[in-house]
mmCIF file of C-alpha atoms and ligand atoms in Angstrom:
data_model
loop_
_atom_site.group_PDB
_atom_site.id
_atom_site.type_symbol
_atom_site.label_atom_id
_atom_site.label_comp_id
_atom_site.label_asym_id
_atom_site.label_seq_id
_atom_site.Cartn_x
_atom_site.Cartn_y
_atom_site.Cartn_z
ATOM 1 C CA UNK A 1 -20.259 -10.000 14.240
ATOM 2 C CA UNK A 2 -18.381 -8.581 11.131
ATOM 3 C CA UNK A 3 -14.662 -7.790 11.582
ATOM 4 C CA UNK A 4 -11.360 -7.244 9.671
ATOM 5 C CA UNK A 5 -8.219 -9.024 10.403
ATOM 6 C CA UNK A 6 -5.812 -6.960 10.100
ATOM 7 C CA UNK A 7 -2.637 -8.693 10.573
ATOM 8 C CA UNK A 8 -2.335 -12.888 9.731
ATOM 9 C CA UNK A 9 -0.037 -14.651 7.905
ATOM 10 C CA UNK A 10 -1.975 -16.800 6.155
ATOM 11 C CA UNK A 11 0.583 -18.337 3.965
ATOM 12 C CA UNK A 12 1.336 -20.328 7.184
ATOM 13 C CA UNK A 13 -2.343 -21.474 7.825
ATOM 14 C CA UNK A 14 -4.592 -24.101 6.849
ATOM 15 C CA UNK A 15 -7.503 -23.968 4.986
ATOM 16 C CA UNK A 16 -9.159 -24.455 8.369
ATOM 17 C CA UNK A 17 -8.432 -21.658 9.398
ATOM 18 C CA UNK A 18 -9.800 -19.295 6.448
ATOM 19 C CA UNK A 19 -13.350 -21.382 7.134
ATOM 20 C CA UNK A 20 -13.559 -20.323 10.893
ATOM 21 C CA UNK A 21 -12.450 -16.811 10.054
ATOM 22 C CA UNK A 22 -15.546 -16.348 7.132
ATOM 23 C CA UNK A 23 -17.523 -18.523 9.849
ATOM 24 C CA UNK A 24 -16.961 -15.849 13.162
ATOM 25 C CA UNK A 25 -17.557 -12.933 10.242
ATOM 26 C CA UNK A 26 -14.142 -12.130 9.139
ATOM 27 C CA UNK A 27 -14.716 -9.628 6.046
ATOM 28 C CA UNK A 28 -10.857 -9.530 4.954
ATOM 29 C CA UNK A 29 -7.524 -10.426 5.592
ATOM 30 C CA UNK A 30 -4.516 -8.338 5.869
ATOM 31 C CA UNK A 31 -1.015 -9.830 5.694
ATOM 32 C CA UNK A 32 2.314 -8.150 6.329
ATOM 33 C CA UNK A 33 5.264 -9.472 4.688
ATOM 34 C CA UNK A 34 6.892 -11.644 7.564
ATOM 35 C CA UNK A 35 10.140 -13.679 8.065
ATOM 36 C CA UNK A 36 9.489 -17.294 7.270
ATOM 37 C CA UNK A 37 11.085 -18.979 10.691
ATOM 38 C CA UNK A 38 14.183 -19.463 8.636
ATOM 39 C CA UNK A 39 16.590 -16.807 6.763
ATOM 40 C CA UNK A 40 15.736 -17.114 2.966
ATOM 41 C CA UNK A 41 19.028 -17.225 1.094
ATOM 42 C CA UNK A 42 18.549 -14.559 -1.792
ATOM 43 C CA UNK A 43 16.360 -11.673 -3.108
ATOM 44 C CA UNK A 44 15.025 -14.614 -5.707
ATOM 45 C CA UNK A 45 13.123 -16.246 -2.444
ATOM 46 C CA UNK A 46 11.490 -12.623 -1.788
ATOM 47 C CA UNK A 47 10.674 -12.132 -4.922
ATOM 48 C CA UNK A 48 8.656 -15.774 -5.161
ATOM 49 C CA UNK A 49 7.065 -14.375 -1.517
ATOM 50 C CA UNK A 50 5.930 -11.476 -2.909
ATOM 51 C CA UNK A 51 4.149 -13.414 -5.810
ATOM 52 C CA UNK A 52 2.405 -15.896 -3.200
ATOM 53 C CA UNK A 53 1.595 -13.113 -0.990
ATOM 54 C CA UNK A 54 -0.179 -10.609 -4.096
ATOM 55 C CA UNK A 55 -1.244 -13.489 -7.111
ATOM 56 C CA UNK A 56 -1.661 -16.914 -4.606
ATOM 57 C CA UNK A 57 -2.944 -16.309 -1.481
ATOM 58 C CA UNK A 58 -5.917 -13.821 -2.256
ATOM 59 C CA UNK A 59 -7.029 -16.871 -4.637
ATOM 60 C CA UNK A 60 -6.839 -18.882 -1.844
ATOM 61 C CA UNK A 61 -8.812 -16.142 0.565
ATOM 62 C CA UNK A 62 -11.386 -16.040 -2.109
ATOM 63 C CA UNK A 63 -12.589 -19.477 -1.882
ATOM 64 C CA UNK A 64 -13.394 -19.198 1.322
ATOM 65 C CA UNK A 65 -15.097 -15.510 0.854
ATOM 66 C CA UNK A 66 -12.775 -13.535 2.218
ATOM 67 C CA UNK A 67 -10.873 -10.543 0.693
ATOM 68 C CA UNK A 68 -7.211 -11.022 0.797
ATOM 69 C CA UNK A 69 -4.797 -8.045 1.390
ATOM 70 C CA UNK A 70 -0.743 -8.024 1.904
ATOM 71 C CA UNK A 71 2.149 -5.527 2.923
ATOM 72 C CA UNK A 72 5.626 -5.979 1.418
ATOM 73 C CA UNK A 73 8.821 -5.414 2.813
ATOM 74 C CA UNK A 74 11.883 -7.293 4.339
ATOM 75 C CA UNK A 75 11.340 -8.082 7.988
ATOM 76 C CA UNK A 76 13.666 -6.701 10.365
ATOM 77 C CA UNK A 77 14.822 -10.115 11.685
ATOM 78 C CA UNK A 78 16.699 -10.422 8.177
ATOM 79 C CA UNK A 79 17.584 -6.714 7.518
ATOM 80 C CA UNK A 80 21.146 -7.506 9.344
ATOM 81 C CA UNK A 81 22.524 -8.401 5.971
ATOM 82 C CA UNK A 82 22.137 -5.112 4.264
ATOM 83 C CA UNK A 83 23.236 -6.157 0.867
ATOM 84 C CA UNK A 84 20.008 -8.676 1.056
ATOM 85 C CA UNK A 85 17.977 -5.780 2.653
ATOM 86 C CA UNK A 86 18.674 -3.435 -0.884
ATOM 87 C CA UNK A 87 18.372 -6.300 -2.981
ATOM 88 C CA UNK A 88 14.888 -6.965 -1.838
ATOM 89 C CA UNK A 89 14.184 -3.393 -1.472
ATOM 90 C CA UNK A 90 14.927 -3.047 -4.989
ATOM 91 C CA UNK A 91 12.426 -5.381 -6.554
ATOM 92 C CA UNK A 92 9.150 -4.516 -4.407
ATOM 93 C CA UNK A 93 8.495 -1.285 -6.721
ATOM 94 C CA UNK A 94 7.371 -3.953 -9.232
ATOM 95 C CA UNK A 95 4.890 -5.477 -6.848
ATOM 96 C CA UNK A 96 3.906 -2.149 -5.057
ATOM 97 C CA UNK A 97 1.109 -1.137 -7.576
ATOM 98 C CA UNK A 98 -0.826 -4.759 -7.254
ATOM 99 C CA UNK A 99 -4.222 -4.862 -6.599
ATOM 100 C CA UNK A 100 -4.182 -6.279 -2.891
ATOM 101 C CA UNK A 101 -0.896 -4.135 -1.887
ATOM 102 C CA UNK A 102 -1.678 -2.085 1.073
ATOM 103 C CA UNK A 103 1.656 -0.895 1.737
ATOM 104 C CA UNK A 104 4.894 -1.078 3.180
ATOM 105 C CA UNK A 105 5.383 -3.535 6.432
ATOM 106 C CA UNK A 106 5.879 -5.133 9.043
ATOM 107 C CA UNK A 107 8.866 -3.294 8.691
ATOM 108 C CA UNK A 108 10.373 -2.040 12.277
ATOM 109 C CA UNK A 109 13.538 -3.399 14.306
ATOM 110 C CA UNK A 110 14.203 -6.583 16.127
ATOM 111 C CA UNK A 111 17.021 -6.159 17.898
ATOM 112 C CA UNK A 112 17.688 -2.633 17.485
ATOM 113 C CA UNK A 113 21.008 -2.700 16.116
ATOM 114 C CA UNK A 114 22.516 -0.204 13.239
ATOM 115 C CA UNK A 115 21.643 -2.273 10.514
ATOM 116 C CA UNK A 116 18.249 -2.968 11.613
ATOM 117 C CA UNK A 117 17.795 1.202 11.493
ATOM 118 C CA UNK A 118 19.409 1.263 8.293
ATOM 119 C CA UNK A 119 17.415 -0.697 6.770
ATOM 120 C CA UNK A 120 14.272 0.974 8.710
ATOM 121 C CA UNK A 121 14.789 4.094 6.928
ATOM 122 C CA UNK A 122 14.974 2.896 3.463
ATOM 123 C CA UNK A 123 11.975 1.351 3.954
ATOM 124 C CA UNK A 124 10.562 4.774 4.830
ATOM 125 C CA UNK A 125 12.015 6.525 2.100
ATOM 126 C CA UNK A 126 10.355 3.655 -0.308
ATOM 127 C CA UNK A 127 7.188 4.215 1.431
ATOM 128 C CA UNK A 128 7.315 8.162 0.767
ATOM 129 C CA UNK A 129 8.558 7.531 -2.784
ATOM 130 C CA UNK A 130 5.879 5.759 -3.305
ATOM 131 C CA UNK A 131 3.026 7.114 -1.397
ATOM 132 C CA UNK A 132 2.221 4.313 0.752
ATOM 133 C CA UNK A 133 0.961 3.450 4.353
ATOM 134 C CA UNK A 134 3.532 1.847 6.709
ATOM 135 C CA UNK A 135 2.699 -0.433 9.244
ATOM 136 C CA UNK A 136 5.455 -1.223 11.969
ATOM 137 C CA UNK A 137 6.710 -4.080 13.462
ATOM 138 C CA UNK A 138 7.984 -3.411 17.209
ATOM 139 C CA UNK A 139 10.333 -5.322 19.282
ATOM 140 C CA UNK A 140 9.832 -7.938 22.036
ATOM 141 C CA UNK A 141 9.973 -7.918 26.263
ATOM 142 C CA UNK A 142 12.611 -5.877 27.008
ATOM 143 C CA UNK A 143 13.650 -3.873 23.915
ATOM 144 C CA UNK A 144 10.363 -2.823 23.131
ATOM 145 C CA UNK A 145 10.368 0.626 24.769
ATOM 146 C CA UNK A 146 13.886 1.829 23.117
ATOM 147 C CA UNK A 147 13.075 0.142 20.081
ATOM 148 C CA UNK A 148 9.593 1.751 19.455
ATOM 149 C CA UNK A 149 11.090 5.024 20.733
ATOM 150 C CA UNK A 150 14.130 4.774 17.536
ATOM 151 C CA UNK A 151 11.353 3.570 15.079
ATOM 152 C CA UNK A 152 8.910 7.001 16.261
ATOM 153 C CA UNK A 153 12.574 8.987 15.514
ATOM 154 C CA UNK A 154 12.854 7.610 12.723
ATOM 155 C CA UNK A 155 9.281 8.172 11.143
ATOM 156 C CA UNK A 156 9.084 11.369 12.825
ATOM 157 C CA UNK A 157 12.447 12.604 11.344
ATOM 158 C CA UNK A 158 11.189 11.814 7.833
ATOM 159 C CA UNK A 159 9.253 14.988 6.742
ATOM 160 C CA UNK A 160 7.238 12.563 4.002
ATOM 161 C CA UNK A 161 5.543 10.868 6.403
ATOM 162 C CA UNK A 162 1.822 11.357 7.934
ATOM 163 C CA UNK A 163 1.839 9.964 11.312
ATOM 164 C CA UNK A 164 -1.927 9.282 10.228
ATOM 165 C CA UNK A 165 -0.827 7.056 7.579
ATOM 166 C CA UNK A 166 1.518 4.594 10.033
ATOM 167 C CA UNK A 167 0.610 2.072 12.100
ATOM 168 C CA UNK A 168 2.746 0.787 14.838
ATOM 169 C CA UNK A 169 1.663 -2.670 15.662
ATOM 170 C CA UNK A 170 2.279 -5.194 19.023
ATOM 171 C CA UNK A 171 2.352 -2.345 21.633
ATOM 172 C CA UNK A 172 1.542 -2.852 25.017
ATOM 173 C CA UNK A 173 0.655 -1.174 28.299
ATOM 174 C CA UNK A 174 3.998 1.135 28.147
ATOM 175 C CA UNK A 175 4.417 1.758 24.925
ATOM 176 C CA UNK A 176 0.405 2.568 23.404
ATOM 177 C CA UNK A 177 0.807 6.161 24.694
ATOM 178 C CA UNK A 178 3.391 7.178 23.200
ATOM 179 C CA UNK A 179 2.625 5.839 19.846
ATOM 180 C CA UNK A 180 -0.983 7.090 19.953
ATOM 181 C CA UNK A 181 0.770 11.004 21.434
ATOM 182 C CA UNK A 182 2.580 11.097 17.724
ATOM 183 C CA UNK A 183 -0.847 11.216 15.710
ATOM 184 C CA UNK A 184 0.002 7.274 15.140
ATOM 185 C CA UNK A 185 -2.101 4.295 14.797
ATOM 186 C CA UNK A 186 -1.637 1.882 17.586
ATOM 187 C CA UNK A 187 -2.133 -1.832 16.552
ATOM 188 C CA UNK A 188 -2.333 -4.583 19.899
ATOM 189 C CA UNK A 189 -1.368 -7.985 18.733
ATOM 190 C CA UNK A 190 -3.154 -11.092 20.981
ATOM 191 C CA UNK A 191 -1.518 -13.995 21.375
ATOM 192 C CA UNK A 192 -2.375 -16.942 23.785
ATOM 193 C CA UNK A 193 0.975 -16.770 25.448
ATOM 194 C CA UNK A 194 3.458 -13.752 24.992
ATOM 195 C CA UNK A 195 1.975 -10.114 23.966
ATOM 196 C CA UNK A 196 -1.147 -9.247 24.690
ATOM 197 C CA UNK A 197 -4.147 -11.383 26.130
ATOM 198 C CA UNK A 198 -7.308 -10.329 25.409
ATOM 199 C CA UNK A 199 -7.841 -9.251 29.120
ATOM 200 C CA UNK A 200 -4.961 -7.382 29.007
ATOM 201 C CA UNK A 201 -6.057 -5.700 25.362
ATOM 202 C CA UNK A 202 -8.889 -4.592 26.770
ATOM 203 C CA UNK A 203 -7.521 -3.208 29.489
ATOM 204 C CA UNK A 204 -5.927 -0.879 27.137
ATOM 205 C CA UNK A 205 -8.757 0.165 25.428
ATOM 206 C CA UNK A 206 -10.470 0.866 28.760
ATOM 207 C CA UNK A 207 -7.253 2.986 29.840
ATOM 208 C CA UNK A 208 -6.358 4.863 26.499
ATOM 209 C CA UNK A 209 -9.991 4.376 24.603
ATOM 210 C CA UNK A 210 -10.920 3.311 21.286
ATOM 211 C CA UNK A 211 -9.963 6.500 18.743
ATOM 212 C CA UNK A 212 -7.203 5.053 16.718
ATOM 213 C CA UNK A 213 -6.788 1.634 17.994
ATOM 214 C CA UNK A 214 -6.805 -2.222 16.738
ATOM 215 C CA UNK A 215 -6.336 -5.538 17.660
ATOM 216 C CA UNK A 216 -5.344 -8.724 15.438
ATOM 217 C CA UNK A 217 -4.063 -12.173 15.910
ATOM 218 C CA UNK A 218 -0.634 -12.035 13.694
ATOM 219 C CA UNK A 219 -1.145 -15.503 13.186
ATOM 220 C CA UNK A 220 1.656 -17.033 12.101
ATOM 221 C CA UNK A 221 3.808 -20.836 11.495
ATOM 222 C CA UNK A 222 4.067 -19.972 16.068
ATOM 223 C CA UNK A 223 1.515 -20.428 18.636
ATOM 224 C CA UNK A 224 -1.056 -18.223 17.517
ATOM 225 C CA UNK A 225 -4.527 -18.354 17.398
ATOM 226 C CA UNK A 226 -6.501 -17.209 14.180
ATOM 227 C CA UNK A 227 -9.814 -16.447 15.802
ATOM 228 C CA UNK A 228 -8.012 -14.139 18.816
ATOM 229 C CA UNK A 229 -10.087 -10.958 17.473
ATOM 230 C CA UNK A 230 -13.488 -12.180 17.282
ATOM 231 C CA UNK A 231 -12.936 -13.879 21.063
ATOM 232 C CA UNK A 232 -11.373 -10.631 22.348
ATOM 233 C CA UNK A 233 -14.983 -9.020 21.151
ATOM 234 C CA UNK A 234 -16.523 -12.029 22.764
ATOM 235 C CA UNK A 235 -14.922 -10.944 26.323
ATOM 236 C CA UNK A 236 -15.449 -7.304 25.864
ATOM 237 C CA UNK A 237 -19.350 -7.943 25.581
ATOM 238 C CA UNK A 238 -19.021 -10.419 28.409
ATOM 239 C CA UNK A 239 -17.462 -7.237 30.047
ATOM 240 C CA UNK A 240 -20.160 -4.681 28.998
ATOM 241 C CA UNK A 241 -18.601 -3.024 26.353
ATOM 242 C CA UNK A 242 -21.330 -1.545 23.809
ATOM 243 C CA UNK A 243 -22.040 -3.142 20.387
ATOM 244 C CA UNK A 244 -21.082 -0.233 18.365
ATOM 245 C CA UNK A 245 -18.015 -0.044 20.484
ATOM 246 C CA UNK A 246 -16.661 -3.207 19.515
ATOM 247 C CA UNK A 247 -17.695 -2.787 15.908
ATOM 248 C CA UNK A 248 -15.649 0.268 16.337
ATOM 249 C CA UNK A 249 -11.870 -1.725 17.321
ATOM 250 C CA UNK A 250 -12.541 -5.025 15.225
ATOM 251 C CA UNK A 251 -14.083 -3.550 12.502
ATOM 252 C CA UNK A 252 -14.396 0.364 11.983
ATOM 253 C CA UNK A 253 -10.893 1.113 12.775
ATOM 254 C CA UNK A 254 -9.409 -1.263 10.259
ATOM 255 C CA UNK A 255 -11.459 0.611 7.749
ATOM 256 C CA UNK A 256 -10.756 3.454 8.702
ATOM 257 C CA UNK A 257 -6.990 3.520 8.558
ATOM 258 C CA UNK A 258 -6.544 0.752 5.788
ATOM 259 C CA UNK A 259 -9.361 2.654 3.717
ATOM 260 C CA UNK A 260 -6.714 5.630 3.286
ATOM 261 C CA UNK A 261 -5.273 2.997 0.991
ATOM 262 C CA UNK A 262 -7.758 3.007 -2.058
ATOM 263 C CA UNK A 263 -6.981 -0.515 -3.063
ATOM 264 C CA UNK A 264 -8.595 -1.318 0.039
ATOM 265 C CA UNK A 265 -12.420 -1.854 -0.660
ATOM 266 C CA UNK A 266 -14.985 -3.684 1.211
ATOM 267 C CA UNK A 267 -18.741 -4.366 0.582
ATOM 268 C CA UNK A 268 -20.531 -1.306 3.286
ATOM 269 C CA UNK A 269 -20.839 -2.445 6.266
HETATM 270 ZN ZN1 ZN B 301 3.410 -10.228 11.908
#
């Protein structure tokens, strides 16, 4: 099996963890900028994320063979203090043109609030400024319908923006269709308890097929589990799903949308 994770954030893993992922045929790594579990106190603590995430961590990747790529932003669960939000919005442009930088993310909303929007669309507007792809961070149980419905407004209303250059990541059985209706990328996130199971993931592909689809672990510092891509492709063989179908989700797709990035190079496969 060869596959890309798309979405793990490694800076919260063991070295482990890299040697399974080379070991089950993970090619690269993809890592969103991410709150830490606690609120960082200044721009300064960004800016030292933002070197670990594009100078440390693909060093770290590289020992184990695998490529190392990152998103940068300030995640939604700290965009409530706006002054922080600009601060840290102000000091990616000088990170943005690094080798491993993919784009803008996982930017998105949390709890939906004003702020959270506010901060949303400056993000956007950094993305268009700078030509890059966004990938979006949606909100949890109960939210995630309106908040994935502002976050689509809020792409949608900015005339920069190719819906074939966003991804909107952790949707689920109610909200995949009407990400993947706006010309969107849809990304399904697996986790062993909340989000998506693998059964359930698959599921989804079965329902709304495989066009412009992913799945990836967001491991994280939480209960997460590295490996949930290459077991998801596990089940979906164990269900009957072709080879060159699951090459297609685990591996194809990320290529395909992360490949409109030209940083974003990989050996053929
Ligand atoms: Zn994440």
């Amino acid at each position: 099996m060869r596959y890309i994770e798309p979405h793990g954030h490694m800076v919260s893993r063991v070295t482990d963890d890299y040697v399974k992922m080379a070991t089950a045929g993970c090619a690269a790594v993809c890592e969103p900028a991410f709150w830490a579990g606690f609120d960082r106190s200044s721009a300064d603590g960004f800016y030292d994320y933002f070197c670990q995430l594009t100078e440390h961590e693909p060093k770290r990747a590289a020992k184990f063979g695998l490529k190392h790529f990152c998103w940068l932003c300030i995640n939604p669960k700290e965009s409530e203090d706006t002054k922080l939000a600009e601060d840290v919005i102000n000091i990616i442009p000088q990170f943005i043109d690094r080798p491993g930088v993919l784009g803008i993310g996982e930017i998105g909303l949390n709890k939906n609030s004003k702020n959270e929007i506010k901060v949303l669309e400056w993000h956007v507007d950094l993305a268009a400024r700078h030509n890059q792809l966004i990938l979006v961070h949606t909100p949890h149980l109960e939210d995630k319908l309106k908040g994935t419905r502002l976050i689509m407004d809020v792409l949608k209303n900015d005339r920069r923006i190719k819906p074939e250059r966003c991804i909107i990541d952790h949707v689920e059985e109610h909200t995949v269709k009407l990400v993947l209706d706006t010309g969107m990328w849809a990304g399904m996130t697996l986790y062993p308890e909340t989000k998506c199971t693998p059964a359930r993931a698959i599921d989804i592909l079965e329902t709304y097929g495989n066009e412009r689809i992913w799945m990836n672990s967001a491991c994280d510092w939480g209960v997460s589990d590295p490996l949930a891509v290459p077991k998801t492709a596990l089940e979906m063989k164990r269900r009957g799903h072709l080879a060159s179908a699951i090459d297609r989700v685990v591996n194809q797709n990320p290529r395909r949308f992360l490949g409109q990035c030209p940083k974003f190079k990989l050996p053929a496969a």
